[in-house]
JSON list of C-alpha atoms in Angstrom, two decimals:
[
{"chain": "N", "resi": 1, "resn": "MET", "atom": "CA", "xyz": [0.00, 0.00, 0.00]},
{"chain": "N", "resi": 2, "resn": "LYS", "atom": "CA", "xyz": [1.40, 3.38, -1.02]},
{"chain": "N", "resi": 3, "resn": "LYS", "atom": "CA", "xyz": [1.84, 5.96, 1.73]},
{"chain": "N", "resi": 4, "resn": "ILE", "atom": "CA", "xyz": [1.40, 9.67, 1.18]},
{"chain": "N", "resi": 5, "resn": "ALA", "atom": "CA", "xyz": [2.53, 12.48, 3.47]},
{"chain": "N", "resi": 6, "resn": "VAL", "atom": "CA", "xyz": [-0.01, 15.31, 3.78]},
{"chain": "N", "resi": 7, "resn": "VAL", "atom": "CA", "xyz": [1.41, 18.61, 5.05]},
{"chain": "N", "resi": 8, "resn": "LEU", "atom": "CA", "xyz": [-1.06, 20.86, 6.87]},
{"chain": "N", "resi": 9, "resn": "ALA", "atom": "CA", "xyz": [-0.59, 24.55, 7.63]},
{"chain": "N", "resi": 10, "resn": "GLY", "atom": "CA", "xyz": [-2.88, 24.92, 10.63]},
{"chain": "N", "resi": 11, "resn": "CYS", "atom": "CA", "xyz": [-6.68, 24.76, 10.70]},
{"chain": "N", "resi": 12, "resn": "GLY", "atom": "CA", "xyz": [-8.91, 27.15, 8.77]},
{"chain": "N", "resi": 13, "resn": "VAL", "atom": "CA", "xyz": [-8.83, 28.85, 5.39]},
{"chain": "N", "resi": 14, "resn": "TYR", "atom": "CA", "xyz": [-7.80, 32.35, 6.53]},
{"chain": "N", "resi": 15, "resn": "ASP", "atom": "CA", "xyz": [-4.84, 31.49, 8.76]},
{"chain": "N", "resi": 16, "resn": "GLY", "atom": "CA", "xyz": [-4.20, 27.76, 8.31]},
{"chain": "N", "resi": 17, "resn": "ALA", "atom": "CA", "xyz": [-4.97, 24.77, 6.10]},
{"chain": "N", "resi": 18, "resn": "GLU", "atom": "CA", "xyz": [-8.19, 24.84, 4.10]},
{"chain": "N", "resi": 19, "resn": "ILE", "atom": "CA", "xyz": [-10.30, 22.21, 5.82]},
{"chain": "N", "resi": 20, "resn": "HIS", "atom": "CA", "xyz": [-12.28, 20.99, 2.79]},
{"chain": "N", "resi": 21, "resn": "GLU", "atom": "CA", "xyz": [-9.13, 20.63, 0.68]},
{"chain": "N", "resi": 22, "resn": "SER", "atom": "CA", "xyz": [-7.29, 18.87, 3.50]},
{"chain": "N", "resi": 23, "resn": "THR", "atom": "CA", "xyz": [-10.09, 16.44, 4.35]},
{"chain": "N", "resi": 24, "resn": "LEU", "atom": "CA", "xyz": [-10.97, 15.67, 0.75]},
{"chain": "N", "resi": 25, "resn": "THR", "atom": "CA", "xyz": [-7.29, 15.01, -0.03]},
{"chain": "N", "resi": 26, "resn": "MET", "atom": "CA", "xyz": [-7.15, 12.49, 2.82]},
{"chain": "N", "resi": 27, "resn": "LEU", "atom": "CA", "xyz": [-10.42, 10.93, 1.66]},
{"chain": "N", "resi": 28, "resn": "ALA", "atom": "CA", "xyz": [-9.15, 10.66, -1.92]},
{"chain": "N", "resi": 29, "resn": "ILE", "atom": "CA", "xyz": [-5.98, 8.94, -0.74]},
{"chain": "N", "resi": 30, "resn": "ALA", "atom": "CA", "xyz": [-7.97, 6.41, 1.31]},
{"chain": "N", "resi": 31, "resn": "GLN", "atom": "CA", "xyz": [-10.57, 5.76, -1.40]},
{"chain": "N", "resi": 32, "resn": "GLN", "atom": "CA", "xyz": [-7.88, 5.22, -4.01]},
{"chain": "N", "resi": 33, "resn": "GLY", "atom": "CA", "xyz": [-6.24, 2.47, -1.99]},
{"chain": "N", "resi": 34, "resn": "ALA", "atom": "CA", "xyz": [-3.38, 4.28, -0.29]},
{"chain": "N", "resi": 35, "resn": "GLU", "atom": "CA", "xyz": [-2.79, 5.58, 3.23]},
{"chain": "N", "resi": 36, "resn": "TYR", "atom": "CA", "xyz": [-1.73, 8.96, 4.55]},
{"chain": "N", "resi": 37, "resn": "GLN", "atom": "CA", "xyz": [0.22, 10.47, 7.41]},
{"chain": "N", "resi": 38, "resn": "CYS", "atom": "CA", "xyz": [-0.31, 14.10, 8.33]},
{"chain": "N", "resi": 39, "resn": "PHE", "atom": "CA", "xyz": [2.55, 16.46, 9.16]},
{"chain": "N", "resi": 40, "resn": "ALA", "atom": "CA", "xyz": [2.85, 20.13, 10.10]},
{"chain": "N", "resi": 41, "resn": "PRO", "atom": "CA", "xyz": [5.68, 22.43, 11.14]},
{"chain": "N", "resi": 42, "resn": "ASP", "atom": "CA", "xyz": [5.91, 23.02, 14.88]},
{"chain": "N", "resi": 43, "resn": "VAL", "atom": "CA", "xyz": [5.85, 26.84, 14.70]},
{"chain": "N", "resi": 44, "resn": "ASN", "atom": "CA", "xyz": [3.53, 29.67, 15.64]},
{"chain": "N", "resi": 45, "resn": "GLN", "atom": "CA", "xyz": [1.03, 30.86, 13.06]},
{"chain": "N", "resi": 46, "resn": "ALA", "atom": "CA", "xyz": [1.77, 34.18, 11.36]},
{"chain": "N", "resi": 47, "resn": "HIS", "atom": "CA", "xyz": [-1.45, 35.46, 12.98]},
{"chain": "N", "resi": 48, "resn": "VAL", "atom": "CA", "xyz": [-4.88, 34.26, 14.05]},
{"chain": "N", "resi": 49, "resn": "VAL", "atom": "CA", "xyz": [-8.03, 35.22, 12.14]},
{"chain": "N", "resi": 50, "resn": "ASN", "atom": "CA", "xyz": [-11.61, 35.12, 13.40]},
{"chain": "N", "resi": 51, "resn": "HIS", "atom": "CA", "xyz": [-13.28, 33.01, 10.71]},
{"chain": "N", "resi": 52, "resn": "LEU", "atom": "CA", "xyz": [-16.69, 34.48, 11.53]},
{"chain": "N", "resi": 53, "resn": "ASN", "atom": "CA", "xyz": [-15.85, 38.09, 10.68]},
{"chain": "N", "resi": 54, "resn": "GLY", "atom": "CA", "xyz": [-12.42, 37.89, 9.03]},
{"chain": "N", "resi": 55, "resn": "GLU", "atom": "CA", "xyz": [-10.75, 40.09, 11.64]},
{"chain": "N", "resi": 56, "resn": "GLU", "atom": "CA", "xyz": [-7.34, 39.41, 13.13]},
{"chain": "N", "resi": 57, "resn": "MET", "atom": "CA", "xyz": [-7.36, 38.29, 16.76]},
{"chain": "N", "resi": 58, "resn": "ASP", "atom": "CA", "xyz": [-4.89, 39.17, 19.48]},
{"chain": "N", "resi": 59, "resn": "GLU", "atom": "CA", "xyz": [-3.71, 35.66, 20.32]},
{"chain": "N", "resi": 60, "resn": "LYS", "atom": "CA", "xyz": [-1.13, 33.09, 19.30]},
{"chain": "N", "resi": 61, "resn": "ARG", "atom": "CA", "xyz": [-1.66, 29.57, 18.02]},
{"chain": "N", "resi": 62, "resn": "ASN", "atom": "CA", "xyz": [0.71, 26.79, 17.01]},
{"chain": "N", "resi": 63, "resn": "VAL", "atom": "CA", "xyz": [0.51, 25.38, 13.47]},
{"chain": "N", "resi": 64, "resn": "LEU", "atom": "CA", "xyz": [1.07, 21.77, 14.55]},
{"chain": "N", "resi": 65, "resn": "VAL", "atom": "CA", "xyz": [-1.44, 21.97, 17.41]},
{"chain": "N", "resi": 66, "resn": "GLU", "atom": "CA", "xyz": [-4.11, 23.55, 15.19]},
{"chain": "N", "resi": 67, "resn": "ALA", "atom": "CA", "xyz": [-3.48, 21.10, 12.33]},
{"chain": "N", "resi": 68, "resn": "ALA", "atom": "CA", "xyz": [-3.98, 18.25, 14.80]},
{"chain": "N", "resi": 69, "resn": "ARG", "atom": "CA", "xyz": [-7.67, 19.20, 14.80]},
{"chain": "N", "resi": 70, "resn": "ILE", "atom": "CA", "xyz": [-7.98, 18.17, 11.15]},
{"chain": "N", "resi": 71, "resn": "ALA", "atom": "CA", "xyz": [-5.81, 15.08, 11.64]},
{"chain": "N", "resi": 72, "resn": "ARG", "atom": "CA", "xyz": [-7.76, 13.98, 14.72]},
{"chain": "N", "resi": 73, "resn": "GLY", "atom": "CA", "xyz": [-4.50, 14.03, 16.66]},
{"chain": "N", "resi": 74, "resn": "ASN", "atom": "CA", "xyz": [-2.69, 11.65, 14.30]},
{"chain": "N", "resi": 75, "resn": "ILE", "atom": "CA", "xyz": [-0.03, 14.08, 13.13]},
{"chain": "N", "resi": 76, "resn": "LYS", "atom": "CA", "xyz": [3.73, 14.43, 13.34]},
{"chain": "N", "resi": 77, "resn": "PRO", "atom": "CA", "xyz": [6.05, 17.44, 13.36]},
{"chain": "N", "resi": 78, "resn": "LEU", "atom": "CA", "xyz": [7.45, 18.02, 9.89]},
{"chain": "N", "resi": 79, "resn": "THR", "atom": "CA", "xyz": [10.99, 17.51, 11.20]},
{"chain": "N", "resi": 80, "resn": "GLU", "atom": "CA", "xyz": [10.14, 13.79, 11.34]},
{"chain": "N", "resi": 81, "resn": "TYR", "atom": "CA", "xyz": [9.32, 13.54, 7.62]},
{"chain": "N", "resi": 82, "resn": "LYS", "atom": "CA", "xyz": [11.73, 11.40, 5.62]},
{"chain": "N", "resi": 83, "resn": "ALA", "atom": "CA", "xyz": [11.19, 11.08, 1.89]},
{"chain": "N", "resi": 84, "resn": "ALA", "atom": "CA", "xyz": [12.47, 7.49, 1.97]},
{"chain": "N", "resi": 85, "resn": "ASP", "atom": "CA", "xyz": [9.49, 6.47, 4.10]},
{"chain": "N", "resi": 86, "resn": "TYR", "atom": "CA", "xyz": [6.79, 7.84, 1.75]},
{"chain": "N", "resi": 87, "resn": "ASP", "atom": "CA", "xyz": [5.77, 7.51, -1.87]},
{"chain": "N", "resi": 88, "resn": "ALA", "atom": "CA", "xyz": [4.75, 11.15, -2.29]},
{"chain": "N", "resi": 89, "resn": "ILE", "atom": "CA", "xyz": [3.96, 14.37, -0.45]},
{"chain": "N", "resi": 90, "resn": "VAL", "atom": "CA", "xyz": [0.86, 16.57, -0.86]},
{"chain": "N", "resi": 91, "resn": "PHE", "atom": "CA", "xyz": [0.21, 20.16, 0.25]},
{"chain": "N", "resi": 92, "resn": "PRO", "atom": "CA", "xyz": [-3.46, 21.21, 0.58]},
{"chain": "N", "resi": 93, "resn": "GLY", "atom": "CA", "xyz": [-4.12, 24.93, 0.32]},
{"chain": "N", "resi": 94, "resn": "GLY", "atom": "CA", "xyz": [-5.53, 27.64, 2.55]},
{"chain": "N", "resi": 95, "resn": "PHE", "atom": "CA", "xyz": [-3.86, 30.93, 3.41]},
{"chain": "N", "resi": 96, "resn": "GLY", "atom": "CA", "xyz": [-1.76, 29.10, 5.98]},
{"chain": "N", "resi": 97, "resn": "ALA", "atom": "CA", "xyz": [0.26, 27.63, 3.12]},
{"chain": "N", "resi": 98, "resn": "ALA", "atom": "CA", "xyz": [1.17, 31.18, 2.10]},
{"chain": "N", "resi": 99, "resn": "LYS", "atom": "CA", "xyz": [1.46, 32.55, 5.65]},
{"chain": "N", "resi": 100, "resn": "ASN", "atom": "CA", "xyz": [2.82, 29.74, 7.85]},
{"chain": "N", "resi": 101, "resn": "LEU", "atom": "CA", "xyz": [4.67, 27.43, 5.44]},
{"chain": "N", "resi": 102, "resn": "CYS", "atom": "CA", "xyz": [6.14, 30.44, 3.66]},
{"chain": "N", "resi": 103, "resn": "THR", "atom": "CA", "xyz": [5.55, 34.22, 3.62]},
{"chain": "N", "resi": 104, "resn": "PHE", "atom": "CA", "xyz": [4.17, 34.48, 0.07]},
{"chain": "N", "resi": 105, "resn": "ALA", "atom": "CA", "xyz": [0.96, 36.16, 1.30]},
{"chain": "N", "resi": 106, "resn": "PHE", "atom": "CA", "xyz": [2.98, 38.98, 2.86]},
{"chain": "N", "resi": 107, "resn": "ASP", "atom": "CA", "xyz": [6.14, 39.22, 0.75]},
{"chain": "N", "resi": 108, "resn": "GLY", "atom": "CA", "xyz": [5.23, 37.92, -2.70]},
{"chain": "N", "resi": 109, "resn": "PRO", "atom": "CA", "xyz": [8.30, 36.98, -4.75]},
{"chain": "N", "resi": 110, "resn": "ASP", "atom": "CA", "xyz": [10.61, 38.00, -1.89]},
{"chain": "N", "resi": 111, "resn": "CYS", "atom": "CA", "xyz": [9.02, 35.44, 0.46]},
{"chain": "N", "resi": 112, "resn": "THR", "atom": "CA", "xyz": [10.94, 33.05, 2.66]},
{"chain": "N", "resi": 113, "resn": "VAL", "atom": "CA", "xyz": [10.09, 29.38, 3.18]},
{"chain": "N", "resi": 114, "resn": "ASN", "atom": "CA", "xyz": [10.05, 27.50, 6.48]},
{"chain": "N", "resi": 115, "resn": "LYS", "atom": "CA", "xyz": [13.27, 25.45, 6.49]},
{"chain": "N", "resi": 116, "resn": "ASP", "atom": "CA", "xyz": [11.50, 22.17, 7.32]},
{"chain": "N", "resi": 117, "resn": "VAL", "atom": "CA", "xyz": [8.99, 22.72, 4.51]},
{"chain": "N", "resi": 118, "resn": "GLU", "atom": "CA", "xyz": [11.76, 23.46, 2.03]},
{"chain": "N", "resi": 119, "resn": "GLU", "atom": "CA", "xyz": [13.71, 20.40, 3.13]},
{"chain": "N", "resi": 120, "resn": "ALA", "atom": "CA", "xyz": [10.61, 18.20, 2.76]},
{"chain": "N", "resi": 121, "resn": "ILE", "atom": "CA", "xyz": [10.00, 19.43, -0.78]},
{"chain": "N", "resi": 122, "resn": "ARG", "atom": "CA", "xyz": [13.62, 19.23, -1.90]},
{"chain": "N", "resi": 123, "resn": "SER", "atom": "CA", "xyz": [14.24, 15.79, -0.40]},
{"chain": "N", "resi": 124, "resn": "THR", "atom": "CA", "xyz": [11.10, 14.43, -2.09]},
{"chain": "N", "resi": 125, "resn": "VAL", "atom": "CA", "xyz": [12.15, 15.84, -5.45]},
{"chain": "N", "resi": 126, "resn": "VAL", "atom": "CA", "xyz": [15.70, 14.48, -5.06]},
{"chain": "N", "resi": 127, "resn": "ALA", "atom": "CA", "xyz": [14.17, 11.07, -4.32]},
{"chain": "N", "resi": 128, "resn": "GLU", "atom": "CA", "xyz": [12.24, 11.44, -7.61]},
{"chain": "N", "resi": 129, "resn": "LYS", "atom": "CA", "xyz": [8.90, 11.11, -5.84]},
{"chain": "N", "resi": 130, "resn": "PRO", "atom": "CA", "xyz": [5.83, 13.19, -6.71]},
{"chain": "N", "resi": 131, "resn": "VAL", "atom": "CA", "xyz": [4.72, 16.40, -5.00]},
{"chain": "N", "resi": 132, "resn": "GLY", "atom": "CA", "xyz": [1.06, 17.43, -5.06]},
{"chain": "N", "resi": 133, "resn": "ALA", "atom": "CA", "xyz": [-0.15, 20.96, -4.32]},
{"chain": "N", "resi": 134, "resn": "LEU", "atom": "CA", "xyz": [-3.65, 22.45, -4.19]},
{"chain": "N", "resi": 135, "resn": "CYS", "atom": "CA", "xyz": [-4.99, 26.01, -4.26]},
{"chain": "N", "resi": 136, "resn": "ILE", "atom": "CA", "xyz": [-2.25, 28.54, -3.32]},
{"chain": "N", "resi": 137, "resn": "SER", "atom": "CA", "xyz": [0.29, 25.87, -2.33]},
{"chain": "N", "resi": 138, "resn": "PRO", "atom": "CA", "xyz": [1.80, 25.80, -5.85]},
{"chain": "N", "resi": 139, "resn": "ALA", "atom": "CA", "xyz": [3.24, 29.25, -5.08]},
{"chain": "N", "resi": 140, "resn": "LEU", "atom": "CA", "xyz": [5.20, 27.62, -2.27]},
{"chain": "N", "resi": 141, "resn": "ILE", "atom": "CA", "xyz": [6.47, 24.95, -4.65]},
{"chain": "N", "resi": 142, "resn": "ALA", "atom": "CA", "xyz": [7.46, 27.61, -7.18]},
{"chain": "N", "resi": 143, "resn": "LYS", "atom": "CA", "xyz": [9.48, 29.48, -4.58]},
{"chain": "N", "resi": 144, "resn": "VAL", "atom": "CA", "xyz": [11.43, 26.35, -3.66]},
{"chain": "N", "resi": 145, "resn": "LEU", "atom": "CA", "xyz": [11.94, 24.82, -7.11]},
{"chain": "N", "resi": 146, "resn": "GLY", "atom": "CA", "xyz": [11.94, 27.82, -9.45]},
{"chain": "N", "resi": 147, "resn": "ASP", "atom": "CA", "xyz": [11.58, 26.49, -13.00]},
{"chain": "N", "resi": 148, "resn": "VAL", "atom": "CA", "xyz": [8.49, 24.37, -12.37]},
{"chain": "N", "resi": 149, "resn": "LYS", "atom": "CA", "xyz": [5.16, 24.29, -14.23]},
{"chain": "N", "resi": 150, "resn": "VAL", "atom": "CA", "xyz": [2.17, 24.87, -11.95]},
{"chain": "N", "resi": 151, "resn": "THR", "atom": "CA", "xyz": [-1.37, 26.25, -11.78]},
{"chain": "N", "resi": 152, "resn": "ILE", "atom": "CA", "xyz": [-3.30, 28.36, -9.30]},
{"chain": "N", "resi": 153, "resn": "GLY", "atom": "CA", "xyz": [-6.26, 28.68, -11.66]},
{"chain": "N", "resi": 154, "resn": "GLN", "atom": "CA", "xyz": [-6.98, 31.99, -13.35]},
{"chain": "N", "resi": 155, "resn": "ASP", "atom": "CA", "xyz": [-5.88, 34.76, -10.97]},
{"chain": "N", "resi": 156, "resn": "GLN", "atom": "CA", "xyz": [-3.54, 36.73, -13.20]},
{"chain": "N", "resi": 157, "resn": "GLY", "atom": "CA", "xyz": [-1.98, 38.77, -10.41]},
{"chain": "N", "resi": 158, "resn": "THR", "atom": "CA", "xyz": [-0.93, 35.68, -8.45]},
{"chain": "N", "resi": 159, "resn": "ALA", "atom": "CA", "xyz": [0.15, 33.93, -11.65]},
{"chain": "N", "resi": 160, "resn": "ASP", "atom": "CA", "xyz": [2.38, 36.89, -12.52]},
{"chain": "N", "resi": 161, "resn": "VAL", "atom": "CA", "xyz": [4.11, 36.71, -9.13]},
{"chain": "N", "resi": 162, "resn": "ILE", "atom": "CA", "xyz": [4.60, 32.96, -9.51]},
{"chain": "N", "resi": 163, "resn": "GLU", "atom": "CA", "xyz": [6.26, 33.56, -12.88]},
{"chain": "N", "resi": 164, "resn": "MET", "atom": "CA", "xyz": [8.53, 36.14, -11.23]},
{"chain": "N", "resi": 165, "resn": "LEU", "atom": "CA", "xyz": [9.85, 33.20, -9.21]},
{"chain": "N", "resi": 166, "resn": "GLY", "atom": "CA", "xyz": [10.95, 31.50, -12.44]},
{"chain": "N", "resi": 167, "resn": "ALA", "atom": "CA", "xyz": [7.99, 29.15, -12.71]},
{"chain": "N", "resi": 168, "resn": "SER", "atom": "CA", "xyz": [5.59, 28.84, -15.64]},
{"chain": "N", "resi": 169, "resn": "HIS", "atom": "CA", "xyz": [1.88, 29.14, -14.95]},
{"chain": "N", "resi": 170, "resn": "VAL", "atom": "CA", "xyz": [-0.91, 27.32, -16.81]},
{"chain": "N", "resi": 171, "resn": "LYS", "atom": "CA", "xyz": [-4.48, 28.60, -16.60]},
{"chain": "N", "resi": 172, "resn": "THR", "atom": "CA", "xyz": [-6.95, 25.95, -15.48]},
{"chain": "N", "resi": 173, "resn": "THR", "atom": "CA", "xyz": [-10.51, 25.55, -14.32]},
{"chain": "N", "resi": 174, "resn": "HIS", "atom": "CA", "xyz": [-12.28, 23.27, -11.84]},
{"chain": "N", "resi": 175, "resn": "GLY", "atom": "CA", "xyz": [-10.81, 19.81, -11.38]},
{"chain": "N", "resi": 176, "resn": "GLU", "atom": "CA", "xyz": [-8.05, 20.30, -13.91]},
{"chain": "N", "resi": 177, "resn": "ILE", "atom": "CA", "xyz": [-4.48, 19.39, -13.02]},
{"chain": "N", "resi": 178, "resn": "VAL", "atom": "CA", "xyz": [-1.11, 20.49, -14.36]},
{"chain": "N", "resi": 179, "resn": "VAL", "atom": "CA", "xyz": [1.77, 18.03, -14.33]},
{"chain": "N", "resi": 180, "resn": "ASP", "atom": "CA", "xyz": [5.42, 19.06, -14.34]},
{"chain": "N", "resi": 181, "resn": "GLU", "atom": "CA", "xyz": [7.20, 16.00, -15.71]},
{"chain": "N", "resi": 182, "resn": "LYS", "atom": "CA", "xyz": [10.69, 17.13, -14.69]},
{"chain": "N", "resi": 183, "resn": "TYR", "atom": "CA", "xyz": [9.95, 17.52, -10.98]},
{"chain": "N", "resi": 184, "resn": "LYS", "atom": "CA", "xyz": [6.87, 15.24, -10.81]},
{"chain": "N", "resi": 185, "resn": "VAL", "atom": "CA", "xyz": [4.79, 18.14, -9.43]},
{"chain": "N", "resi": 186, "resn": "ILE", "atom": "CA", "xyz": [1.00, 17.93, -9.76]},
{"chain": "N", "resi": 187, "resn": "THR", "atom": "CA", "xyz": [-1.13, 21.01, -9.05]},
{"chain": "N", "resi": 188, "resn": "SER", "atom": "CA", "xyz": [-4.82, 22.00, -9.16]},
{"chain": "N", "resi": 189, "resn": "PRO", "atom": "CA", "xyz": [-6.53, 25.34, -8.38]},
{"chain": "N", "resi": 190, "resn": "CYS", "atom": "CA", "xyz": [-9.34, 24.26, -6.00]},
{"chain": "N", "resi": 191, "resn": "TYR", "atom": "CA", "xyz": [-10.46, 27.28, -3.92]},
{"chain": "N", "resi": 192, "resn": "MET", "atom": "CA", "xyz": [-8.28, 29.70, -5.90]},
{"chain": "N", "resi": 193, "resn": "LEU", "atom": "CA", "xyz": [-11.39, 29.56, -8.09]},
{"chain": "N", "resi": 194, "resn": "ASP", "atom": "CA", "xyz": [-14.95, 30.27, -6.93]},
{"chain": "N", "resi": 195, "resn": "ALA", "atom": "CA", "xyz": [-15.68, 26.60, -6.26]},
{"chain": "N", "resi": 196, "resn": "THR", "atom": "CA", "xyz": [-18.20, 24.26, -4.70]},
{"chain": "N", "resi": 197, "resn": "ILE", "atom": "CA", "xyz": [-17.15, 21.53, -2.31]},
{"chain": "N", "resi": 198, "resn": "GLY", "atom": "CA", "xyz": [-17.90, 19.01, -5.07]},
{"chain": "N", "resi": 199, "resn": "GLN", "atom": "CA", "xyz": [-15.47, 20.78, -7.38]},
{"chain": "N", "resi": 200, "resn": "ILE", "atom": "CA", "xyz": [-12.86, 20.71, -4.62]},
{"chain": "N", "resi": 201, "resn": "ALA", "atom": "CA", "xyz": [-13.36, 16.96, -4.38]},
{"chain": "N", "resi": 202, "resn": "ASP", "atom": "CA", "xyz": [-12.78, 16.67, -8.13]},
{"chain": "N", "resi": 203, "resn": "GLY", "atom": "CA", "xyz": [-9.49, 18.56, -7.85]},
{"chain": "N", "resi": 204, "resn": "ALA", "atom": "CA", "xyz": [-8.30, 16.55, -4.85]},
{"chain": "N", "resi": 205, "resn": "ASN", "atom": "CA", "xyz": [-9.26, 13.26, -6.49]},
{"chain": "N", "resi": 206, "resn": "ASN", "atom": "CA", "xyz": [-7.47, 14.12, -9.72]},
{"chain": "N", "resi": 207, "resn": "VAL", "atom": "CA", "xyz": [-4.29, 15.28, -7.98]},
{"chain": "N", "resi": 208, "resn": "VAL", "atom": "CA", "xyz": [-4.18, 12.16, -5.81]},
{"chain": "N", "resi": 209, "resn": "ALA", "atom": "CA", "xyz": [-4.90, 9.87, -8.78]},
{"chain": "N", "resi": 210, "resn": "LYS", "atom": "CA", "xyz": [-1.97, 11.33, -10.73]},
{"chain": "N", "resi": 211, "resn": "VAL", "atom": "CA", "xyz": [0.31, 11.26, -7.67]},
{"chain": "N", "resi": 212, "resn": "LEU", "atom": "CA", "xyz": [-0.43, 7.58, -7.14]},
{"chain": "N", "resi": 213, "resn": "GLU", "atom": "CA", "xyz": [-0.05, 6.82, -10.84]},
{"chain": "N", "resi": 214, "resn": "ILE", "atom": "CA", "xyz": [3.51, 8.11, -10.99]},
{"chain": "N", "resi": 215, "resn": "ALA", "atom": "CA", "xyz": [4.59, 7.33, -7.41]}
]
């Protein structure tokens, strides 16, 4: 049975991992005959957002602790990830991917990447194993790898910044995936488009299917 690492960025679309994308990715992995292990960096979130009104809150939360909510406690710190132990790695989206895993949401092309996240991506690529990324997470992959082909859907402003990182962007719509053959990177736009939960499931299913095909 193939085993996929799923990297979460907290819990909640505005300051962590997007819950639909995360859960549907795990469901797709299970339904397609593989198993998953969740990981998250053990760091503080960039900030905390009230998901009811969108306002920033004056408190601190830990990315690993918050991500454990989605993983039902079955989660490991990203420092424990070893590419040799897994067949692939997948990054669901949510603003946490662009705030906690890297600083793309704040710094654009000048963003920095969490060292454990970068090491996880690079070690997986060196091992010639696939990397999946949903929603805004392809921006993170572009920052680490540079000349990689990805999609975040149709947002031209974000696509332009991704191309400033040396990547090439392909416009896509719901459920479509883009495959970079060189790096074995598979991406889909998900909630970077105005999407329904069913369309998110399509994207997650298609990314996971391709990941498992080439893993």
